[in-house]
GROMACS .gro file of C-alpha atoms in nm:
model
  356
    1ALA     CA    1   6.744   6.738  12.204
    2ASP     CA    2   6.982   7.018  12.115
    3LEU     CA    3   6.915   7.247  11.816
    4ARG     CA    4   7.178   7.486  11.687
    5LEU     CA    5   7.121   7.739  11.409
    6SER     CA    6   7.372   7.950  11.219
    7TYR     CA    7   7.308   8.201  10.947
    8GLY     CA    8   7.490   8.463  10.750
    9GLY     CA    9   7.559   8.620  10.416
   10ASP     CA   10   7.837   8.736  10.190
   11ALA     CA   11   7.884   8.970   9.898
   12SER     CA   12   8.159   9.057   9.654
   13PHE     CA   13   8.229   9.300   9.370
   14ASP     CA   14   8.504   9.268   9.109
   15GLU     CA   15   8.597   9.520   8.842
   16LEU     CA   16   8.841   9.397   8.584
   17ALA     CA   17   9.119   9.584   8.404
   18SER     CA   18   9.295   9.396   8.125
   19GLU     CA   19   9.532   9.497   7.848
   20ALA     CA   20   9.799   9.334   7.635
   21GLU     CA   21  10.074   9.419   7.392
   22ALA     CA   22  10.287   9.227   7.144
   23GLU     CA   23  10.661   9.284   7.115
   24GLU     CA   24  10.872   9.230   6.805
   25ILE     CA   25  11.179   9.056   6.946
   26SER     CA   26  11.420   9.164   6.672
   27THR     CA   27  11.338   9.535   6.710
   28SER     CA   28  11.205   9.543   7.071
   29THR     CA   29  10.905   9.734   6.936
   30ALA     CA   30  10.584   9.693   7.140
   31VAL     CA   31  10.240   9.724   6.983
   32ARG     CA   32   9.930   9.767   7.198
   33LEU     CA   33   9.666   9.507   7.116
   34GLY     CA   34   9.297   9.584   7.091
   35ARG     CA   35   9.216   9.385   7.408
   36GLY     CA   36   9.385   9.181   7.678
   37LYS     CA   37   9.313   8.825   7.784
   38TYR     CA   38   8.987   8.951   7.938
   39LEU     CA   39   8.751   9.230   7.836
   40ASP     CA   40   8.857   9.551   8.006
   41ASP     CA   41   8.608   9.725   8.241
   42SER     CA   42   8.396   9.413   8.296
   43ARG     CA   43   8.228   9.366   8.636
   44TYR     CA   44   8.115   9.070   8.845
   45MET     CA   45   7.893   9.083   9.155
   46THR     CA   46   7.773   8.818   9.402
   47LEU     CA   47   7.525   8.828   9.689
   48ALA     CA   48   7.426   8.528   9.904
   49GLY     CA   49   7.259   8.428  10.231
   50PHE     CA   50   7.238   8.097  10.415
   51VAL     CA   51   7.079   7.919  10.713
   52PHE     CA   52   7.226   7.600  10.860
   53GLY     CA   53   7.083   7.387  11.139
   54GLU     CA   54   7.214   7.098  11.349
   55LEU     CA   55   6.985   6.878  11.560
   56LEU     CA   56   7.136   6.642  11.819
   57LEU     CA   57   6.911   6.372  11.966
   58GLY     CA   58   7.113   6.232  12.252
   59ARG     CA   59   7.467   6.109  12.200
   60ARG     CA   60   7.398   5.868  11.916
   61LEU     CA   61   7.187   6.050  11.659
   62GLY     CA   62   7.235   6.381  11.481
   63PHE     CA   63   7.095   6.559  11.175
   64THR     CA   64   7.206   6.860  10.972
   65SER     CA   65   7.022   7.066  10.712
   66GLY     CA   66   7.079   7.395  10.537
   67VAL     CA   67   6.975   7.620  10.250
   68ARG     CA   68   7.162   7.888  10.059
   69LEU     CA   69   7.042   8.140   9.803
   70ALA     CA   70   7.306   8.300   9.584
   71GLY     CA   71   7.278   8.561   9.312
   72PHE     CA   72   7.540   8.641   9.047
   73ARG     CA   73   7.558   8.919   8.790
   74ALA     CA   74   7.815   8.970   8.516
   75GLU     CA   75   7.840   9.296   8.321
   76ILE     CA   76   8.064   9.243   8.021
   77ALA     CA   77   8.209   9.528   7.816
   78ALA     CA   78   8.207   9.532   7.437
   79ASP     CA   79   8.483   9.345   7.255
   80PRO     CA   80   8.708   9.597   7.074
   81ASP     CA   81   8.769   9.333   6.806
   82GLY     CA   82   8.398   9.327   6.732
   83ALA     CA   83   8.348   8.965   6.835
   84THR     CA   84   8.070   9.043   7.088
   85PRO     CA   85   7.867   9.349   7.187
   86PRO     CA   86   7.833   9.442   7.557
   87PHE     CA   87   7.605   9.206   7.747
   88GLU     CA   88   7.479   9.119   8.095
   89GLN     CA   89   7.416   8.781   8.254
   90SER     CA   90   7.244   8.702   8.586
   91TRP     CA   91   7.190   8.378   8.779
   92LEU     CA   92   6.983   8.308   9.094
   93LEU     CA   93   7.079   7.972   9.242
   94PRO     CA   94   6.911   7.810   9.546
   95VAL     CA   95   7.077   7.502   9.698
   96ALA     CA   96   7.012   7.278   9.998
   97SER     CA   97   7.188   7.012  10.203
   98ALA     CA   98   7.093   6.740  10.452
   99GLY     CA   99   7.291   6.492  10.657
  100ALA     CA  100   7.268   6.232  10.931
  101ARG     CA  101   7.512   6.074  11.175
  102VAL     CA  102   7.443   5.758  11.376
  103ALA     CA  103   7.680   5.639  11.649
  104LEU     CA  104   7.659   5.260  11.663
  105SER     CA  105   7.902   5.252  11.956
  106ARG     CA  106   8.152   5.474  12.132
  107SER     CA  107   8.407   5.411  11.859
  108LEU     CA  108   8.200   5.361  11.541
  109ALA     CA  109   7.971   5.606  11.361
  110LEU     CA  110   7.796   5.602  11.023
  111VAL     CA  111   7.755   5.926  10.824
  112ALA     CA  112   7.542   6.015  10.520
  113ASN     CA  113   7.513   6.349  10.340
  114LEU     CA  114   7.321   6.483  10.041
  115ASP     CA  115   7.431   6.821   9.904
  116GLN     CA  116   7.339   7.045   9.615
  117GLY     CA  117   7.608   7.256   9.451
  118PHE     CA  118   7.649   7.517   9.181
  119ARG     CA  119   7.909   7.709   8.984
  120ALA     CA  120   7.810   8.022   8.798
  121PRO     CA  121   8.024   8.116   8.495
  122ASN     CA  122   8.293   8.368   8.591
  123LEU     CA  123   8.469   8.638   8.390
  124ASP     CA  124   8.732   8.391   8.275
  125ASP     CA  125   8.467   8.153   8.137
  126LEU     CA  126   8.271   8.433   7.967
  127THR     CA  127   8.545   8.648   7.818
  128ALA     CA  128   8.892   8.486   7.832
  129ARG     CA  129   9.078   8.452   7.504
  130SER     CA  130   9.432   8.316   7.516
  131SER     CA  131   9.659   8.017   7.473
  132GLU     CA  132   9.595   7.771   7.757
  133GLY     CA  133   9.744   7.428   7.823
  134PRO     CA  134   9.544   7.223   7.569
  135GLY     CA  135   9.545   7.500   7.304
  136PHE     CA  136   9.387   7.835   7.222
  137GLN     CA  137   9.074   7.891   7.435
  138ILE     CA  138   8.777   8.109   7.340
  139GLY     CA  139   8.526   8.226   7.602
  140ASN     CA  140   8.152   8.180   7.561
  141PRO     CA  141   7.908   8.460   7.658
  142ASN     CA  142   7.613   8.217   7.650
  143LEU     CA  143   7.721   7.979   7.925
  144GLU     CA  144   7.472   7.864   8.188
  145ALA     CA  145   7.549   7.783   8.551
  146GLU     CA  146   7.649   7.433   8.655
  147THR     CA  147   7.433   7.259   8.917
  148SER     CA  148   7.512   6.937   9.099
  149TRP     CA  149   7.398   6.678   9.351
  150THR     CA  150   7.647   6.491   9.569
  151ALA     CA  151   7.560   6.182   9.775
  152GLU     CA  152   7.815   6.070  10.033
  153VAL     CA  153   7.818   5.779  10.278
  154GLY     CA  154   8.090   5.669  10.514
  155ALA     CA  155   8.204   5.534  10.846
  156LYS     CA  156   8.433   5.676  11.115
  157VAL     CA  157   8.626   5.483  11.379
  158GLU     CA  158   8.764   5.663  11.687
  159HIS     CA  159   8.952   5.432  11.923
  160ARG     CA  160   9.234   5.472  12.170
  161PHE     CA  161   9.482   5.302  11.932
  162VAL     CA  162   9.314   5.348  11.592
  163ARG     CA  163   9.149   5.628  11.397
  164ALA     CA  164   9.005   5.557  11.055
  165GLN     CA  165   8.743   5.674  10.810
  166LEU     CA  166   8.612   5.542  10.481
  167PHE     CA  167   8.386   5.747  10.253
  168GLY     CA  168   8.236   5.696   9.910
  169PHE     CA  169   8.067   5.964   9.701
  170ARG     CA  170   7.892   6.025   9.371
  171THR     CA  171   7.846   6.368   9.212
  172ALA     CA  172   7.615   6.435   8.917
  173ILE     CA  173   7.671   6.769   8.740
  174ARG     CA  174   7.421   6.924   8.498
  175ASP     CA  175   7.530   7.178   8.237
  176PHE     CA  176   7.894   7.094   8.311
  177ILE     CA  177   8.128   7.364   8.176
  178ASP     CA  178   8.406   7.205   7.973
  179ARG     CA  179   8.626   7.261   7.669
  180GLU     CA  180   8.505   7.150   7.326
  181ALA     CA  181   8.715   7.146   7.011
  182THR     CA  182   8.616   7.410   6.756
  183SER     CA  183   8.758   7.610   6.466
  184CYS     CA  184   8.902   7.960   6.472
  185PRO     CA  185   8.636   8.226   6.398
  186ILE     CA  186   8.709   8.444   6.096
  187GLU     CA  187   8.723   8.762   6.307
  188LEU     CA  188   8.994   8.602   6.527
  189GLU     CA  189   9.208   8.467   6.245
  190ALA     CA  190   9.500   8.689   6.344
  191GLN     CA  191   9.502   8.546   6.699
  192CYS     CA  192   9.422   8.178   6.660
  193GLY     CA  193   9.462   8.105   6.290
  194ASP     CA  194   9.795   7.928   6.347
  195ALA     CA  195   9.690   7.743   6.664
  196ALA     CA  196   9.707   7.364   6.639
  197ASN     CA  197   9.417   7.311   6.880
  198ILE     CA  198   9.129   7.552   6.946
  199TYR     CA  199   8.873   7.508   7.223
  200ARG     CA  200   8.552   7.684   7.323
  201LEU     CA  201   8.385   7.653   7.663
  202VAL     CA  202   8.041   7.489   7.639
  203ASN     CA  203   7.776   7.339   7.867
  204SER     CA  204   7.773   6.960   7.842
  205ASP     CA  205   7.459   6.764   7.919
  206GLU     CA  206   7.598   6.594   8.229
  207ALA     CA  207   7.914   6.483   8.404
  208ARG     CA  208   7.962   6.228   8.681
  209ILE     CA  209   8.232   6.189   8.944
  210VAL     CA  210   8.258   5.889   9.175
  211GLY     CA  211   8.523   5.825   9.432
  212LEU     CA  212   8.647   5.658   9.748
  213GLU     CA  213   8.856   5.808  10.028
  214LEU     CA  214   9.028   5.609  10.301
  215ALA     CA  215   9.240   5.744  10.587
  216ALA     CA  216   9.375   5.560  10.889
  217GLN     CA  217   9.622   5.604  11.174
  218SER     CA  218   9.731   5.363  11.447
  219PHE     CA  219   9.911   5.449  11.770
  220ALA     CA  220  10.142   5.253  11.999
  221SER     CA  221  10.366   5.327  12.295
  222PHE     CA  222  10.640   5.141  12.478
  223ALA     CA  223  10.818   5.277  12.782
  224LYS     CA  224  10.920   5.631  12.687
  225TRP     CA  225  10.867   5.573  12.313
  226HIS     CA  226  10.552   5.647  12.118
  227GLY     CA  227  10.490   5.577  11.750
  228SER     CA  228  10.228   5.573  11.478
  229ILE     CA  229  10.157   5.439  11.132
  230PHE     CA  230   9.938   5.657  10.912
  231GLY     CA  231   9.820   5.679  10.556
  232ASN     CA  232   9.544   5.765  10.313
  233LEU     CA  233   9.421   5.654   9.973
  234THR     CA  234   9.192   5.822   9.718
  235TRP     CA  235   9.031   5.691   9.401
  236THR     CA  236   8.836   5.916   9.164
  237ARG     CA  237   8.674   5.859   8.826
  238GLY     CA  238   8.510   6.133   8.621
  239THR     CA  239   8.302   6.093   8.304
  240ARG     CA  240   8.150   6.358   8.078
  241GLU     CA  241   7.850   6.294   7.852
  242LEU     CA  242   7.899   6.417   7.496
  243GLY     CA  243   7.637   6.560   7.263
  244ASP     CA  244   7.634   6.254   7.035
  245GLY     CA  245   7.535   6.020   7.318
  246SER     CA  246   7.887   5.890   7.382
  247SER     CA  247   8.102   5.965   7.686
  248ALA     CA  248   8.461   6.068   7.756
  249PRO     CA  249   8.682   6.105   8.064
  250MET     CA  250   8.675   6.439   8.245
  251SER     CA  251   8.990   6.648   8.229
  252LYS     CA  252   9.272   6.619   8.484
  253ILE     CA  253   9.109   6.354   8.701
  254PRO     CA  254   9.384   6.232   8.939
  255PRO     CA  255   9.491   5.866   8.950
  256VAL     CA  256   9.473   5.639   9.253
  257SER     CA  257   9.708   5.803   9.501
  258GLY     CA  258   9.790   5.833   9.866
  259ARG     CA  259  10.047   5.859  10.143
  260LEU     CA  260  10.197   5.609  10.387
  261GLY     CA  261  10.411   5.706  10.682
  262VAL     CA  262  10.572   5.587  11.002
  263GLY     CA  263  10.658   5.814  11.293
  264ALA     CA  264  10.828   5.769  11.629
  265GLY     CA  265  10.919   5.995  11.917
  266VAL     CA  266  11.082   5.998  12.257
  267LYS     CA  267  11.083   6.281  12.507
  268ARG     CA  268  11.151   6.596  12.299
  269GLY     CA  269  11.260   6.431  11.973
  270PHE     CA  270  11.073   6.276  11.681
  271ALA     CA  271  11.134   6.120  11.338
  272GLU     CA  272  10.907   6.044  11.041
  273ILE     CA  273  10.933   5.864  10.707
  274ILE     CA  274  10.654   5.946  10.460
  275GLY     CA  275  10.600   5.798  10.116
  276THR     CA  276  10.380   5.984   9.870
  277TRP     CA  277  10.266   5.769   9.577
  278ALA     CA  278  10.039   5.758   9.275
  279LEU     CA  279   9.955   5.501   9.012
  280ALA     CA  280   9.978   5.584   8.643
  281GLN     CA  281   9.696   5.786   8.486
  282ASP     CA  282   9.628   5.704   8.121
  283ARG     CA  283   9.253   5.772   8.120
  284LEU     CA  284   9.267   6.108   7.942
  285SER     CA  285   9.006   6.349   7.811
  286PRO     CA  286   9.033   6.486   7.454
  287ALA     CA  287   9.170   6.812   7.599
  288ASP     CA  288   9.425   6.619   7.809
  289VAL     CA  289   9.561   6.447   7.497
  290THR     CA  290   9.658   6.783   7.340
  291ASP     CA  291   9.774   6.943   7.666
  292PRO     CA  292  10.155   6.977   7.671
  293ARG     CA  293  10.146   6.972   8.051
  294ILE     CA  294  10.047   6.603   8.031
  295LEU     CA  295  10.301   6.365   7.878
  296ASP     CA  296  10.209   6.155   7.575
  297GLY     CA  297  10.006   5.857   7.689
  298GLY     CA  298   9.943   5.999   8.036
  299THR     CA  299  10.133   6.045   8.362
  300ASP     CA  300  10.357   5.773   8.507
  301GLY     CA  301  10.313   5.641   8.858
  302TYR     CA  302  10.569   5.723   9.125
  303LEU     CA  303  10.682   5.688   9.486
  304ALA     CA  304  10.861   5.977   9.654
  305VAL     CA  305  10.997   5.933  10.007
  306ASP     CA  306  11.063   6.213  10.257
  307MET     CA  307  11.235   6.190  10.596
  308ARG     CA  308  11.195   6.435  10.883
  309VAL     CA  309  11.362   6.460  11.223
  310GLY     CA  310  11.319   6.725  11.486
  311ALA     CA  311  11.356   6.821  11.847
  312GLN     CA  312  11.197   7.057  12.096
  313LEU     CA  313  11.470   7.293  12.216
  314GLY     CA  314  11.308   7.437  12.521
  315ARG     CA  315  10.953   7.547  12.589
  316SER     CA  316  10.903   7.757  12.275
  317LEU     CA  317  11.176   7.662  12.026
  318ARG     CA  318  11.166   7.374  11.777
  319ALA     CA  319  11.424   7.258  11.519
  320THR     CA  320  11.339   7.036  11.221
  321VAL     CA  321  11.542   6.891  10.933
  322THR     CA  322  11.356   6.750  10.631
  323VAL     CA  323  11.518   6.542  10.357
  324GLN     CA  324  11.294   6.568  10.050
  325ASN     CA  325  11.271   6.293   9.789
  326VAL     CA  326  11.542   6.078   9.944
  327THR     CA  327  11.587   5.863   9.631
  328ASP     CA  328  11.577   6.167   9.396
  329THR     CA  329  11.283   6.013   9.208
  330SER     CA  330  11.173   6.191   8.891
  331TYR     CA  331  10.795   6.235   8.906
  332ARG     CA  332  10.509   6.464   8.813
  333VAL     CA  333  10.168   6.515   8.975
  334HIS     CA  334   9.908   6.451   8.705
  335GLY     CA  335   9.800   6.772   8.530
  336SER     CA  336  10.043   6.996   8.717
  337GLY     CA  337  10.270   7.067   8.420
  338VAL     CA  338  10.586   7.067   8.636
  339ASP     CA  339  10.807   6.795   8.778
  340GLY     CA  340  10.807   6.736   9.151
  341ALA     CA  341  11.092   6.850   9.373
  342GLY     CA  342  11.410   6.643   9.357
  343PHE     CA  343  11.647   6.559   9.641
  344GLY     CA  344  11.683   6.843   9.888
  345VAL     CA  345  11.746   6.924  10.252
  346ILE     CA  346  11.545   7.186  10.441
  347GLY     CA  347  11.620   7.305  10.792
  348THR     CA  348  11.373   7.508  10.997
  349LEU     CA  349  11.384   7.672  11.336
  350SER     CA  350  11.052   7.788  11.475
  351GLY     CA  351  10.967   7.965  11.795
  352LEU     CA  352  10.666   8.095  11.983
  353LEU     CA  353  10.662   8.443  12.129
  354SER     CA  354  10.438   8.512  12.425
  355ALA     CA  355  10.361   8.823  12.624
  356PRO     CA  356  10.537   8.847  12.961
   0.00000   0.00000   0.00000
């Protein structure tokens, strides 16, 4: 048996400065606003420690386990607009993890993991007030920390000619922090009274995420040539429980997507063709529907193909030419708000410097 232990800690301190002004375009006159996007002079502190252990029982069986204790403290300044007085929030969050790995043969292993997680509200969640993608967002000083459990099982294959892994997971989140439609408070009428959509961050009862991840690569060689075929695929589905007992999709969950590529090389040269693809995503949350970064009805599927060739020019110099989006496909990664790169050619020359 072989037991390995690791431990450590981390800490951070943030002090926030935030201000804003409005400018009258016709006169170029700037007026200082009462507050910025965040509350000026707010502070955020974290302190955490962890212990992680790994136990190996021969070559075929291994276990992992760990614990982490994290503390968070937010000190929020008073809102000059009178919306909230100064306040303080603290969270103490213990989490644990456990895992096992069983090697059924030299090339096949099964893996299982169970992990706790957390996310304490940050200064953006507690104090931000501004126009975001879906609409005008109002912070919430009464948010609680999210906590989660994730169960993961999978298999790994390591062979001379093939490498592959398949994993499935399920995450359950309690007190999930998400946007909820609301109305503009009277004291903020000047800022959000004309906004078409207004959201406030709230803690939902629960959210669930399930998914599958597959990755594989095969190798072959013939004479002086060597080649490979590689790719991956991911599927994710997220659901949020609403207060009335119904459910809705989580925001910005990606569609089924992946990559597929072929590569070949000889001596000092190589070439690759890689296709990046995604199916359409029309399973939208209420916030996604009003988000201008997401097209009406959802995001279309796409296939974008890149080509890359290169050569080793000596012991420490390498030249590469990449042709991006060969077919000049118009596409957008779901939730990104910007279109992907069109046709383009990029040349790079890289070298390695070493001491004499």
